[in-house]
Coordinates of N, CA and C in Angstrom, one line a residue:
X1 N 27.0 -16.0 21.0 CA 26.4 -14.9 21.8 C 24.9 -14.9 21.5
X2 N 23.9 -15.1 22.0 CA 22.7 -14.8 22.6 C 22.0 -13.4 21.6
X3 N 20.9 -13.5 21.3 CA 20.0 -12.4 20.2 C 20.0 -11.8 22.1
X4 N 19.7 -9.8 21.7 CA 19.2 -9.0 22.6 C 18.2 -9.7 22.8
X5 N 17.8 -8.8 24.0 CA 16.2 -9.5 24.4 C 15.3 -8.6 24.1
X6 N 15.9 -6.9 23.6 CA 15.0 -6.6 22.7 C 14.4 -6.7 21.7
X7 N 15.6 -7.6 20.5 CA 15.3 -8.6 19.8 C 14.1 -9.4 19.6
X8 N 14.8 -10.0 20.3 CA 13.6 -11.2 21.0 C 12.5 -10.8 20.8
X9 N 12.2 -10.2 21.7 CA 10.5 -9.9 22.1 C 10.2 -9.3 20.9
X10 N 10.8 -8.5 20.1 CA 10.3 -7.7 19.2 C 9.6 -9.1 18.1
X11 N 10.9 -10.0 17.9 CA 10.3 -11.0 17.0 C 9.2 -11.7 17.7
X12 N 8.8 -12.2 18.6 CA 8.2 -12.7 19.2 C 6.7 -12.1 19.3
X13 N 6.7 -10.6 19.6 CA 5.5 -9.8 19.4 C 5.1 -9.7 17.6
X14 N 6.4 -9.8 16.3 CA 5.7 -9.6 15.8 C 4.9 -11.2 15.2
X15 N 5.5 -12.1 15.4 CA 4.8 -13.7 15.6 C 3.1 -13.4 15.9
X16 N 3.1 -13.2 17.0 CA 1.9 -13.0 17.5 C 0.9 -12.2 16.6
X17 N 1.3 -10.9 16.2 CA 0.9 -10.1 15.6 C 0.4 -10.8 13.7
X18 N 1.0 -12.0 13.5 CA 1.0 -12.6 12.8 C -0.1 -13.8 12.4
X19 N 0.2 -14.3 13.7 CA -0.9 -15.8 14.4 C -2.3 -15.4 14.3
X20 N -2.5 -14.2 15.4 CA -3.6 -13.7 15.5 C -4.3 -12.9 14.0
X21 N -3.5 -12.6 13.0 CA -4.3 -12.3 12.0 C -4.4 -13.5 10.9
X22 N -3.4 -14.5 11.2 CA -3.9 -15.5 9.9 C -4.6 -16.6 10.7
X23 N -5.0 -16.7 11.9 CA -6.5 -17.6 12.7 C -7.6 -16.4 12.3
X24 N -7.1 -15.1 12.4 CA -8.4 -14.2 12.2 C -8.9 -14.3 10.7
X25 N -8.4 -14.2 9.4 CA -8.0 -14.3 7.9 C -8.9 -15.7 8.0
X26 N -8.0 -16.7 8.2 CA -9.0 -18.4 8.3 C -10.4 -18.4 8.8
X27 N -10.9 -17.8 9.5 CA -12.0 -18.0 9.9 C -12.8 -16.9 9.3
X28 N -12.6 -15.7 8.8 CA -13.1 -14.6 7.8 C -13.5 -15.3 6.6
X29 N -12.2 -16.3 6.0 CA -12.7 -16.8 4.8 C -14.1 -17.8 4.6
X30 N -13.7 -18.5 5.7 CA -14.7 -19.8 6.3 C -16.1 -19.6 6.3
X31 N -16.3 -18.3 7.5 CA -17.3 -18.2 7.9 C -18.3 -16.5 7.2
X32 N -16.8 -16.0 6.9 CA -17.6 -14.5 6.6 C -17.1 -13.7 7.9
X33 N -17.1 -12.0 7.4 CA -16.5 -11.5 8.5 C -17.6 -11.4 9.7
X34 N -18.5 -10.9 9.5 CA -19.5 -10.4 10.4 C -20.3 -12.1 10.9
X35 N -19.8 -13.1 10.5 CA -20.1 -14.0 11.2 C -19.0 -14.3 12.4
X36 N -17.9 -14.2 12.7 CA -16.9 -14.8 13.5 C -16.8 -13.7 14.2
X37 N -16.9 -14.5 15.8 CA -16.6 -13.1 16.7 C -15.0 -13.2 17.5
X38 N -15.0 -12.2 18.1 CA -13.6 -11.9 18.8 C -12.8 -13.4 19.2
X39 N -14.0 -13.6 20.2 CA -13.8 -15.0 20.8 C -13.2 -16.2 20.6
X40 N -14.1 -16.4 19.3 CA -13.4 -17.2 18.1 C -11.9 -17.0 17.4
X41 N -11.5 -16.2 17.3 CA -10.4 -15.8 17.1 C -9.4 -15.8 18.1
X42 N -9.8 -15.5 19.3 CA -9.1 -15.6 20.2 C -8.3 -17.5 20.8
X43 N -9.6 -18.0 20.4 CA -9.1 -19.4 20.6 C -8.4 -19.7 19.8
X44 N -8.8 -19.6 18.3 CA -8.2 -20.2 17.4 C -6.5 -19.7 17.0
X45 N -6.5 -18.3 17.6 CA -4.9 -17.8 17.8 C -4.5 -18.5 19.0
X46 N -4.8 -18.9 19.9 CA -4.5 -19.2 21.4 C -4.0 -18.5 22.0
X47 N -4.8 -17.7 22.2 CA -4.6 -16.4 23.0 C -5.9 -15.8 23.4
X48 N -5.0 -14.9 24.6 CA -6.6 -14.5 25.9 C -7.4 -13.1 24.9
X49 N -8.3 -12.9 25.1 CA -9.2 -11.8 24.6 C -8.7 -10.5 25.3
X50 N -8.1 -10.5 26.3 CA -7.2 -8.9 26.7 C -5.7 -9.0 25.8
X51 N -5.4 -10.5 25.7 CA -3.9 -10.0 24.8 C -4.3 -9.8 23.4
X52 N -5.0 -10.5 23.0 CA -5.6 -9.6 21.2 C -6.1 -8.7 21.0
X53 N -6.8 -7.9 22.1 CA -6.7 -6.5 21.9 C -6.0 -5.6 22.2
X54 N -5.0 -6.2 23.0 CA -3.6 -5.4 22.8 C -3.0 -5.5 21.6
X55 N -2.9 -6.3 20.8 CA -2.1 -6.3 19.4 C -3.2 -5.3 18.3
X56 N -4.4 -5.9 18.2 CA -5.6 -5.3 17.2 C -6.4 -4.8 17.9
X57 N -6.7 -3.3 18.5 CA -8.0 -2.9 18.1 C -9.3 -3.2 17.9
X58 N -9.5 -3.6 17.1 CA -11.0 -3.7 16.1 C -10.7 -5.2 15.6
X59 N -11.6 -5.5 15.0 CA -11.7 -6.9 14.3 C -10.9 -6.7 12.9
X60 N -11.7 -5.3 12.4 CA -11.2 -4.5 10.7 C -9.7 -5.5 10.8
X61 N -8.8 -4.4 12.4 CA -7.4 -4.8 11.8 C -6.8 -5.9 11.8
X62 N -7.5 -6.9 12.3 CA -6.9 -8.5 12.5 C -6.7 -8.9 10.6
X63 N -7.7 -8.6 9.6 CA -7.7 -8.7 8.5 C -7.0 -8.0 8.2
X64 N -7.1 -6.7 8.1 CA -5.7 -5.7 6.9 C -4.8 -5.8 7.7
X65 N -4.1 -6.7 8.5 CA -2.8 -6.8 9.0 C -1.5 -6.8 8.1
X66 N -1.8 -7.7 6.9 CA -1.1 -7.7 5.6 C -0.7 -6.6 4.8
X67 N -1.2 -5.6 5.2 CA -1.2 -4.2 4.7 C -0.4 -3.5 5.0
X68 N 0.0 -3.7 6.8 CA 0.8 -3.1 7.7 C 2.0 -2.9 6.8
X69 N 2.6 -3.9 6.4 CA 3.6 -3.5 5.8 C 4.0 -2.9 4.6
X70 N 3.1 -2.4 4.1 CA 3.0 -1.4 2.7 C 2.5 -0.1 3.3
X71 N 2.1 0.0 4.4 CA 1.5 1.8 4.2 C 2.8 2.5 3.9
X72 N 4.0 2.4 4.4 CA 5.3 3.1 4.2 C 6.0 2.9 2.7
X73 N 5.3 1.9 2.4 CA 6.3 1.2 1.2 C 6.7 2.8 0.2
X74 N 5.3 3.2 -0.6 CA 6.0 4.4 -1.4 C 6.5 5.1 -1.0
X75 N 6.8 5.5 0.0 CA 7.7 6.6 1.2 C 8.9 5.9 1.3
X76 N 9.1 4.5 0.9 CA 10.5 4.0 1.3 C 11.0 3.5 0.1
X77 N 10.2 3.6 -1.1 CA 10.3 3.7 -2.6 C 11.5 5.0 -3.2
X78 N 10.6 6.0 -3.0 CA 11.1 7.6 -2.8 C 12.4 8.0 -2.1
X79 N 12.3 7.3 -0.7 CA 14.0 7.6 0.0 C 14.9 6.7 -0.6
X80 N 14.9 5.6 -1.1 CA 15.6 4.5 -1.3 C 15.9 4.9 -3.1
X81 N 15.3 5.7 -3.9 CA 15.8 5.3 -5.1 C 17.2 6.3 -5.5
X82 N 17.5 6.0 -6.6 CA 18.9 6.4 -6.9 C 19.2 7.6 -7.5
X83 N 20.4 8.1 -7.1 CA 21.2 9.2 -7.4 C 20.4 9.6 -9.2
X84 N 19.7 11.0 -9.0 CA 19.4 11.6 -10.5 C 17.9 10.6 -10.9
X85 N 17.0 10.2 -9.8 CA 15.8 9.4 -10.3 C 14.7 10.0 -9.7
X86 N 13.8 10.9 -10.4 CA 13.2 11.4 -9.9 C 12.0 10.4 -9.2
X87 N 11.1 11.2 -8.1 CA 10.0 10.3 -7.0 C 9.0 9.6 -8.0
X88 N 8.7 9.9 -9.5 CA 7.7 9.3 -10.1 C 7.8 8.5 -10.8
X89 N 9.3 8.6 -11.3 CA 9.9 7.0 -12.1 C 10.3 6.1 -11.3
X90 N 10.8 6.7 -9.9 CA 11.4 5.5 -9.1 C 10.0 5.0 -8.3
X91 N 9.1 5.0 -8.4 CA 7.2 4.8 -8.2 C 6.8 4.2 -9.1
X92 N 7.1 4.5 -10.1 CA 6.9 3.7 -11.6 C 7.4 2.7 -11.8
X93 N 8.8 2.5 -11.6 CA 9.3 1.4 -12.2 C 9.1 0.3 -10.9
X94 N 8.4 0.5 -9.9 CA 8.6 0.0 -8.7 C 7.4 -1.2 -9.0
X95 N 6.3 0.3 -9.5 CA 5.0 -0.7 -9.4 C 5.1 -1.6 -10.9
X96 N 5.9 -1.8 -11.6 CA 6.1 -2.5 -13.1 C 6.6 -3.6 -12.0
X97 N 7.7 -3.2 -11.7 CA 8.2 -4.8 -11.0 C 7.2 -5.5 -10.3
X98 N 6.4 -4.8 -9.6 CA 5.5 -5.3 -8.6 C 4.5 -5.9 -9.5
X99 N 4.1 -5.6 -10.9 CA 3.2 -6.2 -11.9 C 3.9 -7.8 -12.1
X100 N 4.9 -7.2 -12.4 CA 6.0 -8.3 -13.1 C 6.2 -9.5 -12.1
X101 N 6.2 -9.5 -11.1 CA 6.6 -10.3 -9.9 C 5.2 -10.9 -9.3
X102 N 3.8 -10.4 -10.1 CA 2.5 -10.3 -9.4 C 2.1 -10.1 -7.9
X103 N 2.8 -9.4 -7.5 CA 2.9 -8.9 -6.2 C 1.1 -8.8 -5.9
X104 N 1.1 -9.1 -5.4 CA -0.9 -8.8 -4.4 C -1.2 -7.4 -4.4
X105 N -0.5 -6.7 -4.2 CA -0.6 -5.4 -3.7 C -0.7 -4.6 -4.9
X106 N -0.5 -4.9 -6.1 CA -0.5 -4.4 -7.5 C -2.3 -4.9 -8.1
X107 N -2.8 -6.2 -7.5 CA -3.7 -6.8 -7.9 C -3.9 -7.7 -8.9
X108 N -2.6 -7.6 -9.5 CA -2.0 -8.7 -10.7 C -1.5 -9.7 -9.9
X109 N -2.8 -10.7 -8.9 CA -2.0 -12.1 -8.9 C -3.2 -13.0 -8.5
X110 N -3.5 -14.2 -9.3 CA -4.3 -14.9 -9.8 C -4.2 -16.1 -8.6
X111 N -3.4 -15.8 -7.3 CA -3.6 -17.5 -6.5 C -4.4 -17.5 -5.7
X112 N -5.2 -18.1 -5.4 CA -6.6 -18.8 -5.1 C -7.1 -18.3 -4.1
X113 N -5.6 -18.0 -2.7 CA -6.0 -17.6 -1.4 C -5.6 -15.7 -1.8
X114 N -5.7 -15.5 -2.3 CA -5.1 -14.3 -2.9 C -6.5 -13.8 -3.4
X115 N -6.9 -14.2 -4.0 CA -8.5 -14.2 -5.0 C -9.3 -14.0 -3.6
X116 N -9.1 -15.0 -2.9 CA -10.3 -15.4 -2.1 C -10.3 -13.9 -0.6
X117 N -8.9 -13.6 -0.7 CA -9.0 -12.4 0.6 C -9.2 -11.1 -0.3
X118 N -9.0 -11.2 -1.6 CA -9.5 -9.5 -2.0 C -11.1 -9.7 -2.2
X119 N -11.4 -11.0 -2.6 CA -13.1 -11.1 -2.1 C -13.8 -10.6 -1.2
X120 N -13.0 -11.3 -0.5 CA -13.6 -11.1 1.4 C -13.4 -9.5 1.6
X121 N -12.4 -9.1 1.2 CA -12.0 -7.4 1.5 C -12.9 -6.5 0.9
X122 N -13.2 -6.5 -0.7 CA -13.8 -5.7 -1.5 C -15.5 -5.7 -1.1
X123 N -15.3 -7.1 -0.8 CA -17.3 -7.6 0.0 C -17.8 -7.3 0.6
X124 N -17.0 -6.4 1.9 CA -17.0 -6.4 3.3 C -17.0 -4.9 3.4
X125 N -18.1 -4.0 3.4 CA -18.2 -2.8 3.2 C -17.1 -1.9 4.7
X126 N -17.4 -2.8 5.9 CA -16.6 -2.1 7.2 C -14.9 -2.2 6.8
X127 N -14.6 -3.2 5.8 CA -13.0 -3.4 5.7 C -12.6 -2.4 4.6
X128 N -13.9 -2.0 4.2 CA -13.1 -1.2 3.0 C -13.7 0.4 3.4
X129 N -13.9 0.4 4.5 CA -13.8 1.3 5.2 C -12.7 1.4 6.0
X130 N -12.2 0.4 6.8 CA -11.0 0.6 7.6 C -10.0 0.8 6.7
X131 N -10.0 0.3 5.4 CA -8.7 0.4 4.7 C -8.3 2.1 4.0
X132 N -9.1 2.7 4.3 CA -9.5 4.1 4.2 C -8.1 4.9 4.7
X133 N -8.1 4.2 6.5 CA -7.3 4.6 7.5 C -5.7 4.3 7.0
X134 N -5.1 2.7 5.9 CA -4.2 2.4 5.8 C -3.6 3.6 4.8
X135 N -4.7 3.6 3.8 CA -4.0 4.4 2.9 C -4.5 5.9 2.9
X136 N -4.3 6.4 4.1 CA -4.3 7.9 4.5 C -2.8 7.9 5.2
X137 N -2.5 6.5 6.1 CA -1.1 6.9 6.6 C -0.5 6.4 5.8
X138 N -0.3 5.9 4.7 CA 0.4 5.5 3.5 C 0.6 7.1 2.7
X139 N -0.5 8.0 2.5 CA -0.2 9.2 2.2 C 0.5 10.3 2.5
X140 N -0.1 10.0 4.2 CA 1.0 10.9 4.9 C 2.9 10.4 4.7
X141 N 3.1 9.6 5.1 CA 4.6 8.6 4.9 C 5.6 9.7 3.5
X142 N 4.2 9.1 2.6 CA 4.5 10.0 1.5 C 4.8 11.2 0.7
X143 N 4.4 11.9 2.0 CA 3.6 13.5 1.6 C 5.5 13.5 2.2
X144 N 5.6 13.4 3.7 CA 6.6 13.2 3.9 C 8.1 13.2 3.5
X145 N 7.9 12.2 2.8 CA 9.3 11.8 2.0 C 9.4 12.9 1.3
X146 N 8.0 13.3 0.3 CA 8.6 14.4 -0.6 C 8.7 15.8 -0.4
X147 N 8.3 15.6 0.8 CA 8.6 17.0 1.1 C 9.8 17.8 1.2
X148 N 10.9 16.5 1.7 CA 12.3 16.3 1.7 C 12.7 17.0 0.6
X149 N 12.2 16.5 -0.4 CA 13.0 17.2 -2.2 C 12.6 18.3 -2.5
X150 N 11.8 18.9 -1.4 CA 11.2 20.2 -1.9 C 11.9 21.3 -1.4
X151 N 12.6 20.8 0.0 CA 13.7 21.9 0.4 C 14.6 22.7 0.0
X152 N 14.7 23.9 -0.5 CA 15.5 24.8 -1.0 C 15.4 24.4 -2.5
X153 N 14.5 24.0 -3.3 CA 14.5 23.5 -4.5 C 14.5 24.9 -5.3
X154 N 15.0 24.9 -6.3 CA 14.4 26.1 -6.8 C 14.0 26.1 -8.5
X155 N 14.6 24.7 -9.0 CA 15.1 24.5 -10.4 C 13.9 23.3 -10.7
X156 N 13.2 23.3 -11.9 CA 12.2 21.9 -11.9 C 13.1 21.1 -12.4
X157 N 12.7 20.0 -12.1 CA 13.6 18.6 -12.4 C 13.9 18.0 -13.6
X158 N 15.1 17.4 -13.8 CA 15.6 17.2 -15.5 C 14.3 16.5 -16.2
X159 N 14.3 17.2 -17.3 CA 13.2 16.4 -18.4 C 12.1 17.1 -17.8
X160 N 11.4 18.0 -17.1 CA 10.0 18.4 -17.1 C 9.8 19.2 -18.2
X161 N 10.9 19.6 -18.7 CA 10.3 20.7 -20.1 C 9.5 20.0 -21.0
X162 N 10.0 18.6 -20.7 CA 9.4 17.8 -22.6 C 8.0 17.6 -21.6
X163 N 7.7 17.6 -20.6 CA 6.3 16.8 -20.0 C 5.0 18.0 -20.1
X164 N 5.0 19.6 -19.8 CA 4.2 20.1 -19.9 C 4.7 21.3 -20.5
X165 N 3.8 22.9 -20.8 CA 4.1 23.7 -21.5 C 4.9 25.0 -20.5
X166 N 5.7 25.3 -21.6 CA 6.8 26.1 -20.3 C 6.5 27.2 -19.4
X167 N 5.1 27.5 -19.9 CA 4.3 28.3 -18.5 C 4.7 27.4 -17.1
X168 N 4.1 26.1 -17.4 CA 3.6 25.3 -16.1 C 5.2 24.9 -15.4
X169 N 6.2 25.1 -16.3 CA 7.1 24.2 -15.9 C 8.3 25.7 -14.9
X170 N 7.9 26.7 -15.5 CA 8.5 27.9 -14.8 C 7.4 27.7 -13.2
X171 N 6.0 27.5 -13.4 CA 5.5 28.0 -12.5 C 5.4 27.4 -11.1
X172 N 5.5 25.8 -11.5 CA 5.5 24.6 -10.8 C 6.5 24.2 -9.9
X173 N 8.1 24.7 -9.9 CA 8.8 24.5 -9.0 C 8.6 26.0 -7.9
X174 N 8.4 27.4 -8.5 CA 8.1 28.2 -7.5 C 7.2 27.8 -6.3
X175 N 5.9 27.2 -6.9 CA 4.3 27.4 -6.4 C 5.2 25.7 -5.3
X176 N 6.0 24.7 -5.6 CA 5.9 24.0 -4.7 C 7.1 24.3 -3.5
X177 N 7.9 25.0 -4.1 CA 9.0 25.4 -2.9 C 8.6 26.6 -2.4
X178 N 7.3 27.3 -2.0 CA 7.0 28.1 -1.5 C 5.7 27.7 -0.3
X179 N 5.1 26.6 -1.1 CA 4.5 25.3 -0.1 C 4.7 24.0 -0.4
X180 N 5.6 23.9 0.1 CA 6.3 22.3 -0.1 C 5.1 21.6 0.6
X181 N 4.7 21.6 1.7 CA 4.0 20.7 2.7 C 3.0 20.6 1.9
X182 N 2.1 21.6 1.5 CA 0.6 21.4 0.7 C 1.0 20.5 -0.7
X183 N 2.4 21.2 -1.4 CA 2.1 20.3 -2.5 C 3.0 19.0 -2.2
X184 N 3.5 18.6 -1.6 CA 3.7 17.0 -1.2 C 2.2 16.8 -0.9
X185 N 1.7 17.4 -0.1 CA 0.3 16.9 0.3 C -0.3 16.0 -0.6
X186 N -0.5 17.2 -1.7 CA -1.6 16.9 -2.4 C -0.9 16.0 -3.4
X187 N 0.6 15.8 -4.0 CA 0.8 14.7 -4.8 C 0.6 13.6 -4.4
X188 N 0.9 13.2 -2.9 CA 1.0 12.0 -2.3 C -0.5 11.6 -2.8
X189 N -1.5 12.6 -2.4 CA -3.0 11.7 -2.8 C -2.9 11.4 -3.7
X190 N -3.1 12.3 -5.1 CA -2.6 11.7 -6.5 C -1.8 10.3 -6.5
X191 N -0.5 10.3 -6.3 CA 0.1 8.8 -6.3 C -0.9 7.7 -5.7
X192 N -0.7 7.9 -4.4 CA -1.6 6.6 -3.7 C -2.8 6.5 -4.6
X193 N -3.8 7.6 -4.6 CA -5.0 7.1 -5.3 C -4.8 6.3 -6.8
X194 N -3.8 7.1 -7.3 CA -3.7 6.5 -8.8 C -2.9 5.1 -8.6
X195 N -2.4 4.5 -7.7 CA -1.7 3.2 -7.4 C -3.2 2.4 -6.9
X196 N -3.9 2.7 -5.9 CA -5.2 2.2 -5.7 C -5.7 1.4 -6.6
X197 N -6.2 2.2 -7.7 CA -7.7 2.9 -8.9 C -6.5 1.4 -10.0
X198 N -5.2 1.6 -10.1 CA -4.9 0.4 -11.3 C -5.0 -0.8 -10.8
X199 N -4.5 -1.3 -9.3 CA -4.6 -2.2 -8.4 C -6.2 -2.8 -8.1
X200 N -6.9 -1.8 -8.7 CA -8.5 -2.5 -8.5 C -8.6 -2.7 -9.5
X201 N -8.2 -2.0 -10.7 CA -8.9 -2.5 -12.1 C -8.1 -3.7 -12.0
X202 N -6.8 -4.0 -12.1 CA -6.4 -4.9 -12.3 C -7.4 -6.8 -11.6
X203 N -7.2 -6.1 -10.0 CA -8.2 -7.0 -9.6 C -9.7 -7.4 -10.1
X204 N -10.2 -6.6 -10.5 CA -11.5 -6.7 -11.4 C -11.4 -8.0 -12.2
X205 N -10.4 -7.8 -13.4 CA -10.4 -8.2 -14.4 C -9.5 -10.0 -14.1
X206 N -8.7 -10.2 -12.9 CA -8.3 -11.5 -12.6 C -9.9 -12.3 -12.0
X207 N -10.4 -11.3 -11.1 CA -11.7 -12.0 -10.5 C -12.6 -12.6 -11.6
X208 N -12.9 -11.6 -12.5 CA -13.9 -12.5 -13.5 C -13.7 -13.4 -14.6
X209 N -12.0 -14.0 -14.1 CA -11.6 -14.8 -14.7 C -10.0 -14.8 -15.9
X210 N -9.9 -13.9 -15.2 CA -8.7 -13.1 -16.6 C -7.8 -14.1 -15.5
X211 N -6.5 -14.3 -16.5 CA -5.5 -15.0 -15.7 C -4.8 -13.8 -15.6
X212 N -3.6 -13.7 -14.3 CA -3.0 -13.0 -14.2 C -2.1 -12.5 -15.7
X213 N -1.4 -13.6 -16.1 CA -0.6 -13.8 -17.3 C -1.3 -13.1 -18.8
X214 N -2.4 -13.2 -18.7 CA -3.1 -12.6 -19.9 C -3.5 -11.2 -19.9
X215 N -3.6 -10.5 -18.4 CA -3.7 -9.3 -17.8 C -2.2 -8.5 -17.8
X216 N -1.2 -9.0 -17.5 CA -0.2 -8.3 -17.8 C 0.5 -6.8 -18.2
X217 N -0.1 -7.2 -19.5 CA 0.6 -6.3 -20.8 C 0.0 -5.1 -20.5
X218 N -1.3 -5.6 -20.9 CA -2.5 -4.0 -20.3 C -2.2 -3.6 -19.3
X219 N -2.0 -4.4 -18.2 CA -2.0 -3.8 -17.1 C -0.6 -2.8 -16.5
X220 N 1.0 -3.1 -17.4 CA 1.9 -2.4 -17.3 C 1.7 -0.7 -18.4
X221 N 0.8 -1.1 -19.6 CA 0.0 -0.2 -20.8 C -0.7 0.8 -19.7
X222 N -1.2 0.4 -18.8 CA -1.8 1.1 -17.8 C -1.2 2.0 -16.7
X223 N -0.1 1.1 -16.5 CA 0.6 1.8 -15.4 C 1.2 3.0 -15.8
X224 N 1.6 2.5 -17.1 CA 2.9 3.6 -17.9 C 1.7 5.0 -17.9
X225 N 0.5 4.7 -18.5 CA -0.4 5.7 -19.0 C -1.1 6.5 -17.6
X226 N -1.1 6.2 -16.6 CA -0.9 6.7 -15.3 C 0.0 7.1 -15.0
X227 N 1.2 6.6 -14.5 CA 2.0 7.6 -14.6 C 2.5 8.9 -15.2
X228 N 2.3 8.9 -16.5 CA 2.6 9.6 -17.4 C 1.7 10.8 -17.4
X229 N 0.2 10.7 -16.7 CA -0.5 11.8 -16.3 C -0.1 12.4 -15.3
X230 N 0.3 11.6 -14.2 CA 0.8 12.3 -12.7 C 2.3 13.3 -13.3
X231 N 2.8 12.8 -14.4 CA 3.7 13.7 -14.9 C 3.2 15.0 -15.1
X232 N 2.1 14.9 -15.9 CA 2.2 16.2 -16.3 C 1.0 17.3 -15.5
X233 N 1.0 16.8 -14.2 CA 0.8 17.5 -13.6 C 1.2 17.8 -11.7
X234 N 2.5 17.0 -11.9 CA 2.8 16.9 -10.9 C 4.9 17.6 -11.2
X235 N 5.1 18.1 -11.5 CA 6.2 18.6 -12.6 C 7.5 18.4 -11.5
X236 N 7.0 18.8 -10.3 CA 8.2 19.0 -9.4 C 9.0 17.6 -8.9
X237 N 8.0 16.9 -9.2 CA 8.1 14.9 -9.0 C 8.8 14.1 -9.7
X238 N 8.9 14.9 -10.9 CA 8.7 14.1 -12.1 C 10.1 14.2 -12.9

């Protein structure tokens, strides 16, 4: 039996979606971004300049195309983890694996083309402006998900007694199940930024030569020690 042909086209669009950002990526690295124009990209994906701006917008998104697939990720971290695990351990132990695995996206990973596009990204003052836009809907996703656990909550979550002082921990599930929306809001910034801010240091310290391997340890010493602040002030998460 034959794939749908919704199927289909879906894979097929996202191919393209694909093409057109790693001819866009090869020629960024090559030339620099603000040297290569649309045009050029457009050949080099082989494709017409009306169908590449149907897939991308802007130039920005031909590059943070890679990204596409993480703005939801901690939103799909949070729904997906397990029975009795609260949103900041199952965040936690997410981004350790993601150390451990040197995932890109953590900033802990030393390979060459890897090195070479967080260059071009961090370099490129308009891309780290558009990336602005990724991880705002990466926050929203987020704000989302937890807002879910804020529903009818009334009790703070196992183990917040040992994390802050029992003022905070009486006062903290009230103040968020009375505004769930604002305070998912505002944790999701907290997370995303604090997942950002280790993901750069980490990158820092591979660029001026650290091996991923030798960064490691600190860099999981780091994660734990971030986290463990969003603990204690994030009570209802935690």
């Amino acid at each position: 039996m034959s794939d749908h042909p919704t199927g289909l086209r879906e894979r097929k669009r996202q191919r393209t979606y694909q093409a057109i950002s790693d001819a866009a990526v090869a020629l960024f690295l090559r030339k620099g971004f603000d040297a290569v124009s649309v045009s050029e990209i457009a050949a080099a994906a082989e494709v017409s300049k009306p169908t590449l701006f149907r897939y991308f917008p802007a130039k920005e998104d031909m590059a943070l195309h890679r990204f596409a697939d993480h703005e939801d990720e901690a939103a799909r971290v949070v729904a997906g983890r397990g029975a009795g695990v609260s949103p900041l351990t199952a965040l936690e132990q997410h981004f350790l694996a993601g150390l451990e695995a040197r995932d890109p996206v953590t900033g802990l990973c030393d390979e060459p083309e890897v090195l070479a596009f967080h260059r071009l990204l961090y370099g490129t003052p308009t891309l780290v402006a558009r990336l602005h836009s990724y991880t705002a809907r990466s926050e929203e996703a987020l704000a989302a998900e937890l807002t879910k656990g804020l529903d009818g909550r009334t009790e703070p979550t196992e183990g917040a007694e040992s994390t802050v002082g029992a003022a905070a921990d009486a006062g903290a599930p009230r103040a968020a199940t009375a505004q769930p929306t604002l305070t998912a809001r505002l944790a999701a910034g907290q997370i995303v930024t604090c997942q950002r801010v280790l993901a750069t240091a980490n990158w820092h310290r591979v660029a001026q030569g650290a091996s991923a391997d030798s960064v490691h340890e600190s860099a999981c010493r780091d994660a734990r020690h971030a986290f463990a602040l969003l603990r204690t002030g994030l009570t209802p998460f935690a």
